[in-house]
Amino acid sequence: MNEQIASIQTAALELIAAASDVRSLDDARVAVLGKKGTLSLAGALIKDIPNEEKAAFGQSLNSARAAITEALEGKQQALQEIADNAALSGIDLTLPARALPTGSLHPLTLIRDEAIRILRRMGFALADGPEIEDEYHCFDALNTPADHPARNEKDTFYFDSGKLLRTHTSSVQIRTMESSAPPIRIIAPGSAYRRDEIDATHLSVFNQLEGLFVDSDVTLPDLKGTLEYFLREMFGTSTEVRFRPHFFPFTEPSFEIDVKLQIKGQAPRWIEVAGCGMVDPAVFESINATRKDNALDPEKVTGFAFGMGLDRLAMIRWGIKDIRLLIENDVRFLRQFA
Ligand code: PHE
């Protein structure tokens, strides 16, 4: 091998061996193989060499380059390994992983989703309406006269504009019938607001699930069968359900529905979970007037409606004695539903 090249190679290998980190190895690479590196400059001399020696010179040049490149790669790997080990030192890879805290669904969400699943199986589709309502959709169209107590300032949150926070989800009945024609079979879960005194069974915001079924021959037994089936799916087949005659301006006849609740260690008692009834023909009439057609002809269509308290359903399901637990979001309470 050409002596000059041999000595360049030896010097290069020493330089590489001496490199103590990635940066000094890079410097060595540039010093030897870079444009002005020792080997590159030696290679440029080939043009001054007599022709018969050119081949041998080229060969030693190539073998030197190969040896140097190999040394550079080997050293690069070794340095990387050292750097990796240093980065990992002090970390105990055998320690168990830290558990990530996971959340869970709120009991009200659980009960709402379950109610939706049961009613969907019976053909009810989801509907929706605004929580900030006008008096027409919340009261007038529901046959509720201006002097009805529910419309009182004491009981309802009014805005200066005259709009209000809906006192029940029944307004969705009206909005649905305004925009679609029978057969109608919808449910509408959502919040409702009343200026109630807050105690263990009342909040000023609570959750309802409205239902409406309008078709050509919907009867009271359909209403009873649907709601009894629903409540027994919800609470078990032996659940006692009672329909108590009541009055709502927008249904006739009307009922309140009670479920027998047995909290451990207490005497069983009836708890009201829903209001319901057959849609009053006066409601159909006022919607026809808005629609300017007779799509809900009281001579041809009948319907039933119900409004359930989702908070109540949750309280019965889990024996919760104070409704306030449902909005306080105390993790010790919520954790039980995880
Ligand atoms: N909207 C009534 C309430 O909030 C419940 C209800 C709904 C009654 C539908 C009859 C029909 O008390």
mmCIF file of C-alpha atoms and ligand atoms in Angstrom:
data_model
loop_
_atom_site.group_PDB
_atom_site.id
_atom_site.type_symbol
_atom_site.label_atom_id
_atom_site.label_comp_id
_atom_site.label_asym_id
_atom_site.label_seq_id
_atom_site.Cartn_x
_atom_site.Cartn_y
_atom_site.Cartn_z
ATOM 1 C CA MET A 1 0.000 0.000 0.000
ATOM 2 C CA ASN A 2 1.120 3.478 -0.753
ATOM 3 C CA GLU A 3 2.993 4.666 2.322
ATOM 4 C CA GLN A 4 1.450 8.069 2.459
ATOM 5 C CA ILE A 5 -2.026 6.606 2.414
ATOM 6 C CA ALA A 6 -1.087 4.012 5.005
ATOM 7 C CA SER A 7 -0.021 6.709 7.398
ATOM 8 C CA ILE A 8 -3.187 8.727 6.745
ATOM 9 C CA GLN A 9 -5.199 5.602 7.557
ATOM 10 C CA THR A 10 -3.269 4.968 10.774
ATOM 11 C CA ALA A 11 -3.706 8.559 11.901
ATOM 12 C CA ALA A 12 -7.429 8.446 11.037
ATOM 13 C CA LEU A 13 -8.023 5.222 12.978
ATOM 14 C CA GLU A 14 -6.267 6.713 15.993
ATOM 15 C CA LEU A 15 -8.391 9.831 15.775
ATOM 16 C CA ILE A 16 -11.558 7.734 15.602
ATOM 17 C CA ALA A 17 -10.490 5.544 18.518
ATOM 18 C CA ALA A 18 -9.818 8.662 20.594
ATOM 19 C CA ALA A 19 -13.240 10.227 19.939
ATOM 20 C CA SER A 20 -15.093 10.258 23.246
ATOM 21 C CA ASP A 21 -18.491 11.470 22.095
ATOM 22 C CA VAL A 22 -20.646 11.808 18.994
ATOM 23 C CA ARG A 23 -19.476 15.344 18.364
ATOM 24 C CA SER A 24 -15.732 14.565 18.387
ATOM 25 C CA LEU A 25 -16.456 11.585 16.134
ATOM 26 C CA ASP A 26 -18.142 13.941 13.673
ATOM 27 C CA ASP A 27 -15.062 16.181 13.782
ATOM 28 C CA ALA A 28 -12.849 13.184 13.007
ATOM 29 C CA ARG A 29 -15.064 12.206 10.057
ATOM 30 C CA VAL A 30 -14.772 15.694 8.569
ATOM 31 C CA ALA A 31 -11.010 15.850 9.210
ATOM 32 C CA VAL A 32 -10.442 12.659 7.196
ATOM 33 C CA LEU A 33 -13.290 12.243 4.702
ATOM 34 C CA GLY A 34 -14.522 15.830 4.426
ATOM 35 C CA LYS A 35 -13.866 17.886 1.297
ATOM 36 C CA LYS A 36 -10.582 19.088 2.718
ATOM 37 C CA GLY A 37 -10.005 15.954 4.771
ATOM 38 C CA THR A 38 -6.664 14.187 4.751
ATOM 39 C CA LEU A 39 -7.828 11.233 2.647
ATOM 40 C CA SER A 40 -9.743 13.405 0.198
ATOM 41 C CA LEU A 41 -6.686 15.618 -0.376
ATOM 42 C CA ALA A 42 -4.474 12.547 -0.864
ATOM 43 C CA GLY A 43 -6.981 11.200 -3.400
ATOM 44 C CA ALA A 44 -6.704 14.388 -5.425
ATOM 45 C CA LEU A 45 -3.023 13.616 -6.008
ATOM 46 C CA ILE A 46 -3.903 10.711 -8.296
ATOM 47 C CA LYS A 47 -3.740 12.941 -11.332
ATOM 48 C CA ASP A 48 -0.031 13.636 -10.746
ATOM 49 C CA ILE A 49 0.905 9.979 -10.458
ATOM 50 C CA PRO A 50 2.486 8.103 -13.393
ATOM 51 C CA ASN A 51 -0.094 6.079 -15.256
ATOM 52 C CA GLU A 52 1.327 2.649 -14.379
ATOM 53 C CA GLU A 53 1.053 3.401 -10.640
ATOM 54 C CA LYS A 54 -2.460 4.827 -10.798
ATOM 55 C CA ALA A 55 -4.223 1.471 -10.339
ATOM 56 C CA ALA A 56 -2.280 0.518 -7.218
ATOM 57 C CA PHE A 57 -2.746 3.990 -5.755
ATOM 58 C CA GLY A 58 -6.484 3.837 -6.380
ATOM 59 C CA GLN A 59 -6.703 0.472 -4.707
ATOM 60 C CA SER A 60 -4.942 1.608 -1.545
ATOM 61 C CA LEU A 61 -7.140 4.693 -1.510
ATOM 62 C CA ASN A 62 -10.267 2.535 -1.641
ATOM 63 C CA SER A 63 -9.155 0.093 0.993
ATOM 64 C CA ALA A 64 -8.177 2.943 3.320
ATOM 65 C CA ARG A 65 -11.596 4.569 2.812
ATOM 66 C CA ALA A 66 -13.312 1.253 3.524
ATOM 67 C CA ALA A 67 -11.338 0.668 6.730
ATOM 68 C CA ILE A 68 -11.947 4.222 7.960
ATOM 69 C CA THR A 69 -15.683 4.108 7.163
ATOM 70 C CA GLU A 70 -16.043 0.832 9.025
ATOM 71 C CA ALA A 71 -14.212 2.234 12.028
ATOM 72 C CA LEU A 72 -16.452 5.319 11.997
ATOM 73 C CA GLU A 73 -19.626 3.212 11.950
ATOM 74 C CA GLY A 74 -18.430 0.921 14.707
ATOM 75 C CA LYS A 75 -17.479 3.849 16.896
ATOM 76 C CA GLN A 76 -20.774 5.613 16.170
ATOM 77 C CA GLN A 77 -22.702 2.563 17.413
ATOM 78 C CA ALA A 78 -20.555 2.209 20.508
ATOM 79 C CA LEU A 79 -21.009 5.883 21.418
ATOM 80 C CA GLN A 80 -24.773 5.669 20.849
ATOM 81 C CA GLU A 81 -24.974 2.695 23.178
ATOM 82 C CA ILE A 82 -23.148 4.623 25.880
ATOM 83 C CA ALA A 83 -25.499 7.586 25.418
ATOM 84 C CA ASP A 84 -28.584 5.330 25.600
ATOM 85 C CA ASN A 85 -27.383 3.647 28.756
ATOM 86 C CA ALA A 86 -26.706 7.004 30.358
ATOM 87 C CA ALA A 87 -30.221 8.183 29.496
ATOM 88 C CA LEU A 88 -31.742 5.097 31.088
ATOM 89 C CA SER A 89 -29.596 5.066 34.186
ATOM 90 C CA GLY A 90 -31.625 5.909 37.282
ATOM 91 C CA ILE A 91 -34.825 4.611 35.666
ATOM 92 C CA ASP A 92 -36.032 1.343 37.131
ATOM 93 C CA LEU A 93 -37.696 -0.449 34.244
ATOM 94 C CA THR A 94 -38.950 -3.195 36.542
ATOM 95 C CA LEU A 95 -41.207 -0.829 38.531
ATOM 96 C CA PRO A 96 -44.961 -1.404 37.938
ATOM 97 C CA ALA A 97 -46.541 1.230 35.683
ATOM 98 C CA ARG A 98 -48.371 4.129 37.331
ATOM 99 C CA ALA A 99 -52.149 3.630 36.994
ATOM 100 C CA LEU A 100 -53.939 6.303 34.943
ATOM 101 C CA PRO A 101 -57.034 7.609 36.703
ATOM 102 C CA THR A 102 -60.123 6.737 34.642
ATOM 103 C CA GLY A 103 -63.507 8.393 34.885
ATOM 104 C CA SER A 104 -66.915 6.797 34.501
ATOM 105 C CA LEU A 105 -70.362 7.839 33.345
ATOM 106 C CA HIS A 106 -72.551 9.866 35.713
ATOM 107 C CA PRO A 107 -75.536 7.921 37.115
ATOM 108 C CA LEU A 108 -77.903 10.294 35.294
ATOM 109 C CA THR A 109 -76.191 9.542 32.005
ATOM 110 C CA LEU A 110 -76.381 5.819 32.737
ATOM 111 C CA ILE A 111 -80.107 5.945 33.496
ATOM 112 C CA ARG A 112 -80.875 8.228 30.538
ATOM 113 C CA ASP A 113 -79.034 5.977 28.104
ATOM 114 C CA GLU A 114 -80.761 2.908 29.490
ATOM 115 C CA ALA A 115 -84.186 4.580 29.177
ATOM 116 C CA ILE A 116 -83.389 5.553 25.591
ATOM 117 C CA ARG A 117 -82.318 1.990 24.763
ATOM 118 C CA ILE A 118 -85.546 0.483 26.108
ATOM 119 C CA LEU A 119 -87.789 3.007 24.346
ATOM 120 C CA ARG A 120 -85.870 2.738 21.092
ATOM 121 C CA ARG A 121 -86.589 -0.979 21.061
ATOM 122 C CA MET A 122 -90.265 0.014 21.091
ATOM 123 C CA GLY A 123 -89.771 2.254 18.059
ATOM 124 C CA PHE A 124 -89.334 5.668 19.686
ATOM 125 C CA ALA A 125 -86.867 8.010 17.947
ATOM 126 C CA LEU A 126 -84.896 10.800 19.626
ATOM 127 C CA ALA A 127 -86.166 14.375 19.319
ATOM 128 C CA ASP A 128 -84.888 17.647 20.740
ATOM 129 C CA GLY A 129 -85.952 21.202 21.495
ATOM 130 C CA PRO A 130 -84.513 24.383 23.055
ATOM 131 C CA GLU A 131 -84.152 24.835 26.817
ATOM 132 C CA ILE A 132 -84.807 28.558 26.433
ATOM 133 C CA GLU A 133 -88.400 28.490 25.256
ATOM 134 C CA ASP A 134 -91.181 30.899 24.494
ATOM 135 C CA GLU A 135 -94.450 30.920 26.410
ATOM 136 C CA TYR A 136 -96.296 29.662 23.376
ATOM 137 C CA HIS A 137 -94.426 26.344 23.129
ATOM 138 C CA CYS A 138 -94.133 25.842 26.879
ATOM 139 C CA PHE A 139 -97.701 26.761 27.815
ATOM 140 C CA ASP A 140 -100.196 28.171 25.272
ATOM 141 C CA ALA A 141 -99.882 25.419 22.689
ATOM 142 C CA LEU A 142 -100.107 22.944 25.562
ATOM 143 C CA ASN A 143 -103.545 24.296 26.409
ATOM 144 C CA THR A 144 -102.230 25.949 29.575
ATOM 145 C CA PRO A 145 -104.117 29.201 30.227
ATOM 146 C CA ALA A 146 -102.399 32.454 31.185
ATOM 147 C CA ASP A 147 -103.576 32.215 34.797
ATOM 148 C CA HIS A 148 -102.248 28.648 35.344
ATOM 149 C CA PRO A 149 -99.981 28.504 38.432
ATOM 150 C CA ALA A 150 -97.090 26.965 36.458
ATOM 151 C CA ARG A 151 -96.859 30.239 34.506
ATOM 152 C CA ASN A 152 -96.437 32.255 37.689
ATOM 153 C CA GLU A 153 -93.268 34.321 38.117
ATOM 154 C CA LYS A 154 -92.806 32.539 41.417
ATOM 155 C CA ASP A 155 -92.540 29.146 39.743
ATOM 156 C CA THR A 156 -90.819 29.843 36.449
ATOM 157 C CA PHE A 157 -87.526 31.473 35.446
ATOM 158 C CA TYR A 158 -88.374 34.273 32.988
ATOM 159 C CA PHE A 159 -85.943 36.344 30.951
ATOM 160 C CA ASP A 160 -86.539 40.065 30.411
ATOM 161 C CA SER A 161 -87.264 39.223 26.770
ATOM 162 C CA GLY A 162 -90.323 37.260 27.887
ATOM 163 C CA LYS A 163 -88.662 33.939 27.078
ATOM 164 C CA LEU A 164 -88.242 31.392 29.856
ATOM 165 C CA LEU A 165 -86.328 28.311 30.933
ATOM 166 C CA ARG A 166 -88.660 25.481 29.956
ATOM 167 C CA THR A 167 -90.531 24.119 32.954
ATOM 168 C CA HIS A 168 -90.926 20.729 31.317
ATOM 169 C CA THR A 169 -89.847 18.894 28.180
ATOM 170 C CA SER A 170 -93.460 18.861 26.927
ATOM 171 C CA SER A 171 -92.572 21.819 24.684
ATOM 172 C CA VAL A 172 -90.758 19.277 22.474
ATOM 173 C CA GLN A 173 -94.148 17.629 21.832
ATOM 174 C CA ILE A 174 -95.319 20.861 20.218
ATOM 175 C CA ARG A 175 -92.150 21.472 18.232
ATOM 176 C CA THR A 176 -92.217 17.905 16.908
ATOM 177 C CA MET A 177 -95.864 18.041 15.856
ATOM 178 C CA GLU A 178 -95.283 21.400 14.182
ATOM 179 C CA SER A 179 -92.596 19.933 11.960
ATOM 180 C CA SER A 180 -93.734 16.365 11.303
ATOM 181 C CA ALA A 181 -96.978 14.558 10.631
ATOM 182 C CA PRO A 182 -98.321 11.325 12.171
ATOM 183 C CA PRO A 183 -97.281 8.626 12.752
ATOM 184 C CA ILE A 184 -95.059 10.303 15.365
ATOM 185 C CA ARG A 185 -93.217 8.293 17.977
ATOM 186 C CA ILE A 186 -90.517 10.310 19.763
ATOM 187 C CA ILE A 187 -88.705 10.638 23.046
ATOM 188 C CA ALA A 188 -86.889 13.782 24.176
ATOM 189 C CA PRO A 189 -84.589 13.620 27.196
ATOM 190 C CA GLY A 190 -83.397 16.962 28.573
ATOM 191 C CA SER A 191 -83.249 19.516 31.364
ATOM 192 C CA ALA A 192 -86.216 21.360 32.820
ATOM 193 C CA TYR A 193 -86.235 24.276 35.269
ATOM 194 C CA ARG A 194 -88.499 25.359 38.116
ATOM 195 C CA ARG A 195 -88.127 27.834 40.947
ATOM 196 C CA ASP A 196 -88.577 25.083 43.483
ATOM 197 C CA GLU A 197 -87.335 25.265 47.042
ATOM 198 C CA ILE A 198 -84.255 23.013 46.983
ATOM 199 C CA ASP A 199 -84.467 19.993 49.277
ATOM 200 C CA ALA A 200 -83.747 16.248 49.260
ATOM 201 C CA THR A 201 -86.259 15.628 46.449
ATOM 202 C CA HIS A 202 -86.303 18.958 44.556
ATOM 203 C CA LEU A 203 -83.770 20.908 42.527
ATOM 204 C CA SER A 204 -84.320 23.991 40.382
ATOM 205 C CA VAL A 205 -82.864 22.096 37.435
ATOM 206 C CA PHE A 206 -83.824 18.505 36.852
ATOM 207 C CA ASN A 207 -83.991 16.004 34.057
ATOM 208 C CA GLN A 208 -87.008 14.728 32.222
ATOM 209 C CA LEU A 209 -87.675 12.372 29.383
ATOM 210 C CA GLU A 210 -90.670 13.284 27.278
ATOM 211 C CA GLY A 211 -92.499 10.767 25.118
ATOM 212 C CA LEU A 212 -95.108 11.262 22.415
ATOM 213 C CA PHE A 213 -96.944 8.741 20.261
ATOM 214 C CA VAL A 214 -99.476 10.030 17.732
ATOM 215 C CA ASP A 215 -101.147 7.821 15.153
ATOM 216 C CA SER A 216 -104.560 6.892 13.839
ATOM 217 C CA ASP A 217 -105.609 4.569 16.678
ATOM 218 C CA VAL A 218 -103.506 5.105 19.784
ATOM 219 C CA THR A 219 -105.437 4.143 22.920
ATOM 220 C CA LEU A 220 -105.145 4.390 26.684
ATOM 221 C CA PRO A 221 -104.188 0.672 26.961
ATOM 222 C CA ASP A 222 -101.269 1.440 24.611
ATOM 223 C CA LEU A 223 -100.140 4.117 27.045
ATOM 224 C CA LYS A 224 -100.449 1.840 30.074
ATOM 225 C CA GLY A 225 -98.788 -1.093 28.345
ATOM 226 C CA THR A 226 -95.882 0.987 27.067
ATOM 227 C CA LEU A 227 -95.112 2.601 30.412
ATOM 228 C CA GLU A 228 -95.603 -0.532 32.502
ATOM 229 C CA TYR A 229 -93.314 -2.441 30.166
ATOM 230 C CA PHE A 230 -90.776 0.372 30.319
ATOM 231 C CA LEU A 231 -90.751 0.534 34.123
ATOM 232 C CA ARG A 232 -90.479 -3.239 34.483
ATOM 233 C CA GLU A 233 -87.577 -3.348 32.023
ATOM 234 C CA MET A 234 -86.005 -0.620 34.106
ATOM 235 C CA PHE A 235 -86.604 -1.967 37.613
ATOM 236 C CA GLY A 236 -87.390 -5.660 37.224
ATOM 237 C CA THR A 237 -90.403 -7.675 36.132
ATOM 238 C CA SER A 238 -92.022 -7.737 39.556
ATOM 239 C CA THR A 239 -91.973 -3.932 39.934
ATOM 240 C CA GLU A 240 -95.293 -2.534 41.153
ATOM 241 C CA VAL A 241 -96.600 0.332 39.022
ATOM 242 C CA ARG A 242 -99.637 2.489 39.809
ATOM 243 C CA PHE A 243 -101.549 4.959 37.586
ATOM 244 C CA ARG A 244 -103.156 7.683 39.707
ATOM 245 C CA PRO A 245 -105.740 9.976 38.068
ATOM 246 C CA HIS A 246 -104.423 13.523 37.851
ATOM 247 C CA PHE A 247 -104.852 16.687 35.815
ATOM 248 C CA PHE A 248 -102.614 18.134 33.112
ATOM 249 C CA PRO A 249 -103.969 20.847 30.797
ATOM 250 C CA PHE A 250 -102.610 19.087 27.697
ATOM 251 C CA THR A 251 -103.779 15.509 28.306
ATOM 252 C CA GLU A 252 -107.203 14.052 28.981
ATOM 253 C CA PRO A 253 -107.486 11.749 30.799
ATOM 254 C CA SER A 254 -104.272 12.335 32.760
ATOM 255 C CA PHE A 255 -102.372 10.263 35.293
ATOM 256 C CA GLU A 256 -99.388 10.335 37.548
ATOM 257 C CA ILE A 257 -97.384 7.131 37.660
ATOM 258 C CA ASP A 258 -95.905 5.811 40.891
ATOM 259 C CA VAL A 259 -93.426 2.992 41.387
ATOM 260 C CA LYS A 260 -93.144 1.078 44.663
ATOM 261 C CA LEU A 261 -89.736 1.797 46.074
ATOM 262 C CA GLN A 262 -88.034 -0.358 48.674
ATOM 263 C CA ILE A 263 -84.911 1.181 50.163
ATOM 264 C CA LYS A 264 -83.050 -1.235 52.421
ATOM 265 C CA GLY A 265 -84.118 -0.843 56.035
ATOM 266 C CA GLN A 266 -87.134 1.315 55.216
ATOM 267 C CA ALA A 267 -90.825 0.568 54.737
ATOM 268 C CA PRO A 268 -91.741 0.333 51.025
ATOM 269 C CA ARG A 269 -93.308 3.513 49.652
ATOM 270 C CA TRP A 270 -94.768 4.778 46.389
ATOM 271 C CA ILE A 271 -92.707 7.352 44.548
ATOM 272 C CA GLU A 272 -93.977 9.426 41.645
ATOM 273 C CA VAL A 273 -91.892 9.021 38.496
ATOM 274 C CA ALA A 274 -93.971 10.374 35.608
ATOM 275 C CA GLY A 275 -96.977 12.278 34.364
ATOM 276 C CA CYS A 276 -98.885 11.016 31.362
ATOM 277 C CA GLY A 277 -102.153 10.994 29.500
ATOM 278 C CA MET A 278 -103.963 10.996 26.169
ATOM 279 C CA VAL A 279 -103.139 14.082 24.096
ATOM 280 C CA ASP A 280 -105.943 16.638 24.503
ATOM 281 C CA PRO A 281 -107.613 17.383 21.132
ATOM 282 C CA ALA A 282 -107.210 21.095 21.932
ATOM 283 C CA VAL A 283 -103.430 20.598 21.531
ATOM 284 C CA PHE A 284 -103.907 19.104 18.061
ATOM 285 C CA GLU A 285 -106.146 22.052 17.149
ATOM 286 C CA SER A 286 -103.612 24.703 18.104
ATOM 287 C CA ILE A 287 -100.879 22.916 16.139
ATOM 288 C CA ASN A 288 -103.135 22.646 13.101
ATOM 289 C CA ALA A 289 -103.677 26.401 13.338
ATOM 290 C CA THR A 290 -99.905 26.997 13.287
ATOM 291 C CA ARG A 291 -99.308 24.480 10.508
ATOM 292 C CA LYS A 292 -102.246 25.859 8.542
ATOM 293 C CA ASP A 293 -103.313 22.341 7.629
ATOM 294 C CA ASN A 294 -105.286 19.608 9.316
ATOM 295 C CA ALA A 295 -102.451 17.068 9.626
ATOM 296 C CA LEU A 296 -103.447 16.379 13.227
ATOM 297 C CA ASP A 297 -107.172 16.091 12.643
ATOM 298 C CA PRO A 298 -108.641 15.281 16.095
ATOM 299 C CA GLU A 299 -111.295 13.220 14.318
ATOM 300 C CA LYS A 300 -108.611 10.981 12.829
ATOM 301 C CA VAL A 301 -105.610 10.928 15.148
ATOM 302 C CA THR A 302 -105.140 10.170 18.808
ATOM 303 C CA GLY A 303 -102.005 10.065 20.903
ATOM 304 C CA PHE A 304 -100.449 9.627 24.282
ATOM 305 C CA ALA A 305 -97.700 11.586 25.988
ATOM 306 C CA PHE A 306 -95.601 11.107 29.078
ATOM 307 C CA GLY A 307 -92.919 12.991 30.944
ATOM 308 C CA MET A 308 -90.640 11.079 33.300
ATOM 309 C CA GLY A 309 -88.252 12.366 35.920
ATOM 310 C CA LEU A 310 -84.862 10.865 35.125
ATOM 311 C CA ASP A 311 -83.478 11.961 38.488
ATOM 312 C CA ARG A 312 -86.267 10.020 40.195
ATOM 313 C CA LEU A 313 -85.521 6.932 38.134
ATOM 314 C CA ALA A 314 -81.873 7.117 39.201
ATOM 315 C CA MET A 315 -82.860 7.577 42.843
ATOM 316 C CA ILE A 316 -85.075 4.508 42.707
ATOM 317 C CA ARG A 317 -82.580 2.377 40.837
ATOM 318 C CA TRP A 318 -79.776 3.006 43.300
ATOM 319 C CA GLY A 319 -81.704 3.856 46.465
ATOM 320 C CA ILE A 320 -80.356 7.428 46.474
ATOM 321 C CA LYS A 321 -82.106 9.354 49.237
ATOM 322 C CA ASP A 322 -81.012 12.901 48.368
ATOM 323 C CA ILE A 323 -81.340 14.307 44.833
ATOM 324 C CA ARG A 324 -78.606 16.840 45.567
ATOM 325 C CA LEU A 325 -76.020 14.065 45.394
ATOM 326 C CA LEU A 326 -76.720 13.978 41.662
ATOM 327 C CA ILE A 327 -75.361 17.481 41.076
ATOM 328 C CA GLU A 328 -72.688 17.833 43.743
ATOM 329 C CA ASN A 329 -70.212 15.683 41.822
ATOM 330 C CA ASP A 330 -68.544 14.369 44.954
ATOM 331 C CA VAL A 331 -66.094 11.760 43.694
ATOM 332 C CA ARG A 332 -66.783 9.506 46.674
ATOM 333 C CA PHE A 333 -70.406 9.290 45.500
ATOM 334 C CA LEU A 334 -69.680 9.046 41.774
ATOM 335 C CA ARG A 335 -67.015 6.375 42.214
ATOM 336 C CA GLN A 336 -69.727 3.895 43.183
ATOM 337 C CA PHE A 337 -71.049 3.923 39.632
ATOM 338 C CA ALA A 338 -67.699 3.202 37.975
HETATM 339 N N1 PHE B 1 -94.999 17.861 31.612
HETATM 340 C C1 PHE B 1 -95.569 17.210 32.745
HETATM 341 C C2 PHE B 1 -94.762 17.591 33.985
HETATM 342 O O1 PHE B 1 -93.679 18.082 33.857
HETATM 343 C C3 PHE B 1 -95.536 15.710 32.614
HETATM 344 C C4 PHE B 1 -96.398 15.226 31.494
HETATM 345 C C5 PHE B 1 -95.879 15.007 30.239
HETATM 346 C C6 PHE B 1 -97.748 14.940 31.696
HETATM 347 C C7 PHE B 1 -96.659 14.522 29.217
HETATM 348 C C8 PHE B 1 -98.541 14.454 30.681
HETATM 349 C C9 PHE B 1 -97.991 14.247 29.444
HETATM 350 O O2 PHE B 1 -95.206 17.410 35.099
#
